[in-house]
Amino acid sequence: MGVGAHETIHHARDREGEGDLGVVFEAEEGGGEGDAVELEGGVVVLQEELRDQFDVAFVARAFIVNIGDLMERWTNCLYRSTMHRVKQTGKERYSENIYVSFFLPIKECASLEISFSNSRLFPHFDDHLFQETPSELMEHRSGVDVEGHVELHLSVRGAGIAIHHMMEVLAGTEGLGHAGELFDILIGKGRKEMNLPIIDLSSPDPLSTAISIRQACIEYGFFYLVNHGVENDLVKAFDESKRFFSLPPGEKMKLARKEFRGYTPQDPTLGLHGDSKESYYIGPMADSASVKLNQWPSEELLENWRPSIEAIYWKLFEAGKKLYSLIALSLNMDEDFFDKIGAVDKPSAFLRLLRYPGEMGPHQEICSAHSDTGALTLLMTDGVPGLQICRDKLKEPRVWEDVPYMEGAFIVNIGDLMERWTNCLYRSTMHRVKRTGKERYSMAFFLDPHPDCVVECLKSCCSESCPPR
Ligand SMILES: O=C(O)CCC(=O)C(=O)O
Ligand SMILES: [Fe+2]
């Protein structure tokens, strides 16, 4: 937050019908009310009766805990919900507030605010809190709203015990797993999510669909694709993928990757410090020479697996080709342009099945930040979160935004090759998969031009004033 901004925190907003507590963060431009007093630390506590105010000193490794309005009510104003604010100091300042409400039956509940002001209480908690970039923290902050408010069901008997209990939870001793996971539950829920554009492949109006695709590719390089004709096959496809990855390691290794086709195990040299995933590639099937290179588990081992996967492959192929014709339209070219230049009659179309095992580890990413090298990717996930995009790869520090799961939809993205084709008009956007500790399956269909296809800047994307880059 820059100079001239201060944060206001509203308490005790009753949610209709529920009567529980909602909390809103707001960032407002301009100074706070009252006399401006130049203070070193920034946090000021106001004691209204005394018309007094004093600094809250920074104590390393400590939480600043305060009682909220709800606790004040509960205790018949015995415990005080004290006004506080952050004054302008002209200094950059970061803090992270976590609001926790314990909703328990009958009386045994407490409402706590736990404030982390530049403190580092637990090393593994710090990993998650402070490895985030300052701008990501700001993203979280602005995204926390009533909907993102978290309810935890914990057995607490009073504020003191609750605080102690909360600390134990943060230390990962209360069966909620890794403290970072708790942090993700608390903060991740309120994390700002993007509204990626939604493209309907079945729309009867190809021109307006093409215009929407153009906008999506210029702005995001990512979009959801719905009504693509494969939605009813997705559950089956994930079941088949799970069947394969459940095979004993020895059986999977018999199909170890050759010519970019087959099985790649999790890289043991990376351990938990790098990408943790295993994959299985099926190579181009429209080309009779290439199709022979594919590897398949035997029928005895996985009955009916090959025909199932082949069926999904062809459906993805059809949807992808249709999308290519809309992309051609979106670039002011004939819809069969990519066919005519030999890009997609026998494309380099790889289906990649992925499994992320779901272990916790120090490395934040289970699929490292990258942009896809090809032209077009259709991505399907099982709904386990983790996928994030970085819309501006040149901006430091990087800002990562969650891509929410949309049931039945493909997540489509443009790769480097399409970025080149379009003279950088369409964006090849960086993305990654963040570790959540949950097992995750995804499938990526990379629909790229035939290797012999000459890729040069599309005429509709360059001019004298805008030459090929
Ligand atoms: O698993 C995912 O969601 C993303 C995979 C991906 O980006 C890729 O394989 O290129
Ligand atoms: Fe990717």
Coordinates of N, CA and C in Angstrom, one line a residue, residues 197-325:
P197 N -12.6 -15.0 -19.5 CA -13.7 -15.0 -20.4 C -14.1 -16.5 -20.7
I198 N -15.4 -16.6 -21.0 CA -16.0 -17.9 -21.3 C -16.4 -17.9 -22.8
I199 N -15.8 -18.9 -23.5 CA -16.1 -19.0 -25.0 C -17.0 -20.2 -25.2
D200 N -18.1 -20.0 -25.9 CA -19.0 -21.1 -26.2 C -18.7 -21.7 -27.6
L201 N -18.2 -22.9 -27.6 CA -17.9 -23.5 -28.9 C -19.1 -23.9 -29.8
S202 N -20.2 -23.9 -29.1 CA -21.4 -24.3 -29.9 C -22.3 -23.1 -30.3
S203 N -21.7 -21.9 -30.1 CA -22.5 -20.7 -30.4 C -22.8 -20.7 -31.9
P204 N -24.1 -20.4 -32.3 CA -24.4 -20.3 -33.7 C -23.9 -19.1 -34.4
D205 N -23.2 -18.2 -33.6 CA -22.7 -17.0 -34.2 C -21.2 -17.0 -34.2
P206 N -20.5 -17.6 -35.2 CA -19.1 -17.7 -35.1 C -18.3 -16.4 -35.1
L207 N -18.9 -15.4 -35.8 CA -18.2 -14.1 -35.8 C -18.1 -13.5 -34.4
S208 N -19.2 -13.5 -33.7 CA -19.1 -12.8 -32.4 C -18.3 -13.7 -31.4
T209 N -18.3 -15.0 -31.6 CA -17.4 -15.9 -30.8 C -16.0 -15.6 -31.1
A210 N -15.7 -15.4 -32.4 CA -14.3 -15.0 -32.8 C -13.8 -13.7 -32.2
I211 N -14.8 -12.8 -32.1 CA -14.4 -11.5 -31.5 C -14.1 -11.7 -30.0
S212 N -14.9 -12.5 -29.4 CA -14.6 -12.8 -27.9 C -13.3 -13.5 -27.7
I213 N -13.0 -14.4 -28.7 CA -11.7 -15.2 -28.6 C -10.6 -14.2 -28.7
R214 N -10.7 -13.3 -29.7 CA -9.6 -12.3 -29.9 C -9.4 -11.5 -28.7
Q215 N -10.4 -11.0 -28.1 CA -10.3 -10.2 -26.8 C -9.6 -11.0 -25.7
A216 N -10.1 -12.3 -25.6 CA -9.5 -13.1 -24.5 C -8.1 -13.4 -24.7
C217 N -7.7 -13.6 -26.0 CA -6.3 -14.0 -26.3 C -5.4 -12.7 -26.1
I218 N -5.9 -11.6 -26.4 CA -5.1 -10.3 -26.3 C -5.0 -10.0 -24.8
E219 N -6.1 -10.1 -24.0 CA -6.0 -9.7 -22.6 C -5.4 -10.7 -21.7
Y220 N -5.8 -12.0 -21.9 CA -5.4 -13.0 -20.9 C -4.5 -14.1 -21.5
G221 N -4.7 -14.5 -22.8 CA -4.0 -15.7 -23.3 C -4.6 -16.9 -22.7
F222 N -5.7 -16.8 -22.0 CA -6.4 -17.9 -21.3 C -7.9 -17.7 -21.4
F223 N -8.7 -18.7 -21.6 CA -10.1 -18.6 -21.5 C -10.7 -20.0 -21.2
Y224 N -12.0 -19.9 -20.7 CA -12.7 -21.2 -20.5 C -13.4 -21.5 -21.8
L225 N -13.5 -22.8 -22.2 CA -14.2 -23.2 -23.4 C -15.3 -24.1 -22.9
V226 N -16.6 -23.7 -23.2 CA -17.7 -24.5 -22.8 C -18.4 -25.1 -24.0
N227 N -19.3 -26.0 -23.8 CA -20.1 -26.7 -24.9 C -19.1 -27.1 -26.0
H228 N -18.1 -27.8 -25.6 CA -17.1 -28.2 -26.6 C -17.3 -29.6 -27.1
G229 N -18.3 -30.3 -26.5 CA -18.7 -31.6 -27.0 C -18.0 -32.8 -26.3
V230 N -17.1 -32.4 -25.3 CA -16.4 -33.5 -24.6 C -16.8 -33.6 -23.2
E231 N -17.7 -32.7 -22.8 CA -18.1 -32.7 -21.3 C -18.5 -34.0 -20.7
N232 N -19.3 -34.8 -21.5 CA -19.8 -36.0 -21.0 C -18.7 -37.1 -20.9
D233 N -17.6 -36.9 -21.5 CA -16.5 -37.9 -21.5 C -15.4 -37.6 -20.4
L234 N -15.6 -36.5 -19.7 CA -14.5 -36.1 -18.9 C -14.3 -37.0 -17.6
V235 N -15.5 -37.4 -17.0 CA -15.4 -38.2 -15.8 C -14.7 -39.5 -16.2
K236 N -15.1 -40.1 -17.3 CA -14.6 -41.3 -17.8 C -13.1 -41.2 -18.1
A237 N -12.7 -40.0 -18.7 CA -11.3 -39.8 -19.0 C -10.5 -39.8 -17.7
F238 N -10.9 -39.1 -16.7 CA -10.2 -39.0 -15.4 C -10.1 -40.4 -14.8
D239 N -11.2 -41.1 -14.9 CA -11.2 -42.5 -14.3 C -10.1 -43.3 -15.0
E240 N -10.0 -43.2 -16.3 CA -9.0 -44.0 -17.0 C -7.6 -43.6 -16.6
S241 N -7.5 -42.2 -16.5 CA -6.1 -41.7 -16.1 C -5.8 -42.3 -14.7
K242 N -6.7 -42.3 -13.8 CA -6.5 -42.9 -12.4 C -6.1 -44.3 -12.5
R243 N -6.8 -45.0 -13.4 CA -6.5 -46.5 -13.6 C -5.1 -46.7 -14.0
F244 N -4.6 -45.8 -14.9 CA -3.2 -46.0 -15.3 C -2.2 -45.7 -14.2
F245 N -2.4 -44.5 -13.6 CA -1.4 -44.1 -12.6 C -1.4 -45.0 -11.3
S246 N -2.5 -45.8 -11.2 CA -2.6 -46.7 -10.0 C -1.8 -48.0 -10.3
L247 N -1.4 -48.2 -11.5 CA -0.6 -49.4 -11.8 C 0.7 -49.4 -10.9
P248 N 1.2 -50.6 -10.6 CA 2.5 -50.7 -9.9 C 3.6 -50.0 -10.7
P249 N 4.5 -49.3 -9.9 CA 5.6 -48.6 -10.6 C 6.3 -49.4 -11.7
G250 N 6.5 -50.7 -11.4 CA 7.2 -51.5 -12.4 C 6.5 -51.6 -13.7
E251 N 5.2 -51.7 -13.6 CA 4.3 -51.8 -14.9 C 4.4 -50.5 -15.6
K252 N 4.3 -49.4 -14.9 CA 4.3 -48.1 -15.6 C 5.7 -47.9 -16.2
M253 N 6.8 -48.4 -15.6 CA 8.1 -48.2 -16.1 C 8.3 -49.0 -17.4
K254 N 7.6 -50.1 -17.6 CA 7.7 -50.8 -18.8 C 7.3 -50.0 -20.0
L255 N 6.6 -48.9 -19.7 CA 6.1 -48.0 -20.8 C 6.9 -46.7 -20.7
A256 N 8.1 -46.7 -20.2 CA 8.9 -45.5 -20.0 C 9.0 -44.7 -21.3
R257 N 9.1 -43.4 -21.2 CA 8.9 -42.5 -22.3 C 10.0 -42.8 -23.4
K258 N 9.6 -43.0 -24.6 CA 10.5 -43.0 -25.8 C 9.8 -42.2 -26.8
E259 N 10.7 -41.4 -27.5 CA 10.1 -40.6 -28.6 C 9.0 -39.7 -28.1
F260 N 9.2 -39.2 -26.9 CA 8.2 -38.3 -26.3 C 6.8 -39.0 -26.0
R261 N 6.8 -40.3 -26.1 CA 5.5 -41.0 -25.8 C 5.7 -42.0 -24.7
G262 N 4.7 -42.1 -23.8 CA 4.8 -43.0 -22.8 C 4.9 -42.4 -21.4
Y263 N 5.4 -43.1 -20.5 CA 5.3 -42.7 -19.0 C 6.6 -42.1 -18.5
T264 N 6.4 -41.0 -17.8 CA 7.6 -40.3 -17.1 C 7.2 -40.3 -15.6
P265 N 8.1 -41.0 -14.8 CA 7.8 -41.0 -13.3 C 8.1 -39.6 -12.7
Q266 N 7.8 -39.5 -11.5 CA 8.1 -38.3 -10.7 C 9.7 -38.3 -10.6
D267 N 10.3 -37.2 -10.8 CA 11.8 -37.1 -10.8 C 12.3 -37.2 -9.4
P268 N 13.0 -38.4 -9.1 CA 13.4 -38.6 -7.8 C 14.6 -37.7 -7.4
T269 N 15.3 -37.1 -8.4 CA 16.4 -36.2 -8.0 C 15.8 -34.8 -7.5
L270 N 14.6 -34.5 -7.9 CA 14.0 -33.3 -7.5 C 13.4 -33.4 -6.1
G271 N 12.9 -34.7 -5.8 CA 12.3 -34.9 -4.5 C 11.2 -33.9 -4.3
L272 N 11.1 -33.3 -3.1 CA 10.0 -32.4 -2.9 C 10.5 -30.9 -3.2
H273 N 11.6 -30.8 -3.8 CA 12.2 -29.5 -4.1 C 11.9 -29.0 -5.5
G274 N 11.2 -29.8 -6.3 CA 10.9 -29.3 -7.6 C 9.5 -29.8 -8.0
D275 N 9.3 -29.9 -9.3 CA 8.0 -30.4 -9.8 C 7.8 -31.7 -9.2
S276 N 6.6 -32.0 -8.7 CA 6.3 -33.3 -8.4 C 5.0 -33.8 -9.1
K277 N 5.3 -34.5 -10.2 CA 4.3 -35.0 -11.0 C 4.8 -36.2 -11.8
E278 N 3.8 -37.1 -12.2 CA 4.1 -38.2 -13.1 C 3.2 -37.9 -14.3
S279 N 3.7 -38.4 -15.5 CA 2.9 -38.1 -16.7 C 2.9 -39.2 -17.7
Y280 N 2.0 -39.2 -18.6 CA 1.9 -40.2 -19.6 C 1.5 -39.5 -20.9
Y281 N 2.3 -39.6 -22.0 CA 2.0 -38.9 -23.2 C 1.5 -39.9 -24.3
I282 N 0.5 -39.4 -25.0 CA 0.0 -40.1 -26.2 C 0.3 -39.2 -27.4
G283 N 1.0 -39.6 -28.4 CA 1.5 -38.8 -29.5 C 0.5 -38.7 -30.6
P284 N 0.8 -37.9 -31.6 CA -0.1 -37.6 -32.7 C -0.7 -38.9 -33.4
M285 N -2.0 -38.9 -33.5 CA -2.6 -40.1 -34.0 C -3.2 -40.0 -35.5
A286 N -3.1 -38.7 -36.0 CA -3.7 -38.5 -37.3 C -2.6 -38.8 -38.4
D287 N -1.4 -39.1 -37.9 CA -0.3 -39.4 -38.8 C 0.1 -40.8 -38.7
S288 N -0.1 -41.6 -39.8 CA 0.1 -43.0 -39.7 C 1.5 -43.4 -39.3
A289 N 2.5 -42.6 -39.6 CA 3.9 -42.9 -39.2 C 4.1 -42.7 -37.7
S290 N 3.5 -41.6 -37.3 CA 3.6 -41.2 -35.9 C 2.9 -42.1 -34.9
V291 N 1.7 -42.5 -35.4 CA 0.8 -43.3 -34.4 C 1.4 -44.6 -33.9
K292 N 2.3 -45.1 -34.8 CA 3.0 -46.4 -34.4 C 3.9 -46.2 -33.2
L293 N 4.4 -45.0 -33.0 CA 5.3 -44.7 -31.9 C 4.7 -44.7 -30.5
N294 N 3.4 -44.7 -30.5 CA 2.7 -44.6 -29.2 C 2.9 -45.9 -28.5
Q295 N 2.9 -45.8 -27.1 CA 3.0 -47.0 -26.3 C 1.7 -47.2 -25.5
W296 N 1.3 -48.4 -25.4 CA 0.0 -48.7 -24.7 C 0.2 -49.8 -23.7
P297 N -0.4 -49.7 -22.5 CA -0.4 -50.9 -21.6 C -1.2 -52.0 -22.3
S298 N -0.8 -53.2 -21.9 CA -1.5 -54.4 -22.6 C -3.0 -54.5 -22.1
E299 N -3.7 -55.1 -23.0 CA -5.2 -55.3 -22.7 C -5.4 -56.1 -21.4
E300 N -4.5 -57.1 -21.2 CA -4.6 -57.9 -19.9 C -4.4 -57.0 -18.7
L301 N -3.5 -56.0 -18.8 CA -3.2 -55.2 -17.7 C -4.3 -54.2 -17.5
L302 N -4.7 -53.5 -18.5 CA -5.7 -52.4 -18.4 C -6.8 -52.6 -19.5
E303 N -7.7 -53.4 -19.1 CA -8.7 -53.8 -20.1 C -9.4 -52.5 -20.7
N304 N -9.5 -52.5 -22.0 CA -10.3 -51.4 -22.7 C -9.7 -50.0 -22.5
W305 N -8.5 -49.9 -22.0 CA -7.9 -48.6 -21.7 C -7.6 -47.9 -23.0
R306 N -6.9 -48.6 -23.9 CA -6.5 -47.9 -25.1 C -7.7 -47.4 -25.9
P307 N -8.8 -48.1 -26.2 CA -9.9 -47.6 -26.9 C -10.5 -46.4 -26.2
S308 N -10.6 -46.4 -24.9 CA -11.2 -45.3 -24.1 C -10.3 -44.1 -24.4
I309 N -9.0 -44.2 -24.2 CA -8.2 -43.0 -24.4 C -8.2 -42.5 -25.8
E310 N -8.2 -43.5 -26.7 CA -8.2 -43.0 -28.2 C -9.5 -42.3 -28.4
A311 N -10.6 -42.7 -27.9 CA -11.9 -42.0 -28.1 C -11.8 -40.6 -27.6
I312 N -11.3 -40.4 -26.4 CA -11.2 -39.1 -25.8 C -10.2 -38.2 -26.7
Y313 N -9.2 -38.9 -27.1 CA -8.2 -38.1 -27.9 C -8.9 -37.5 -29.2
W314 N -9.7 -38.3 -29.9 CA -10.3 -37.9 -31.1 C -11.4 -36.8 -30.8
K315 N -12.0 -36.9 -29.7 CA -13.0 -35.8 -29.3 C -12.3 -34.5 -29.1
L316 N -11.1 -34.6 -28.4 CA -10.4 -33.4 -28.1 C -9.8 -32.8 -29.4
F317 N -9.5 -33.7 -30.3 CA -8.9 -33.3 -31.6 C -10.0 -32.5 -32.4
E318 N -11.2 -33.0 -32.4 CA -12.3 -32.3 -33.1 C -12.6 -30.9 -32.5
A319 N -12.7 -30.9 -31.2 CA -12.9 -29.6 -30.5 C -11.8 -28.6 -30.8
G320 N -10.6 -29.1 -30.8 CA -9.4 -28.3 -31.0 C -9.4 -27.7 -32.4
K321 N -9.7 -28.6 -33.4 CA -9.7 -28.1 -34.8 C -10.8 -27.0 -35.0
K322 N -11.9 -27.2 -34.4 CA -13.0 -26.2 -34.5 C -12.5 -24.9 -33.9
L323 N -11.8 -25.0 -32.8 CA -11.3 -23.8 -32.1 C -10.3 -23.1 -33.1
Y324 N -9.5 -23.9 -33.8 CA -8.5 -23.3 -34.7 C -9.2 -22.5 -35.8
S325 N -10.4 -23.0 -36.2 CA -11.1 -22.2 -37.3 C -11.6 -20.9 -36.7

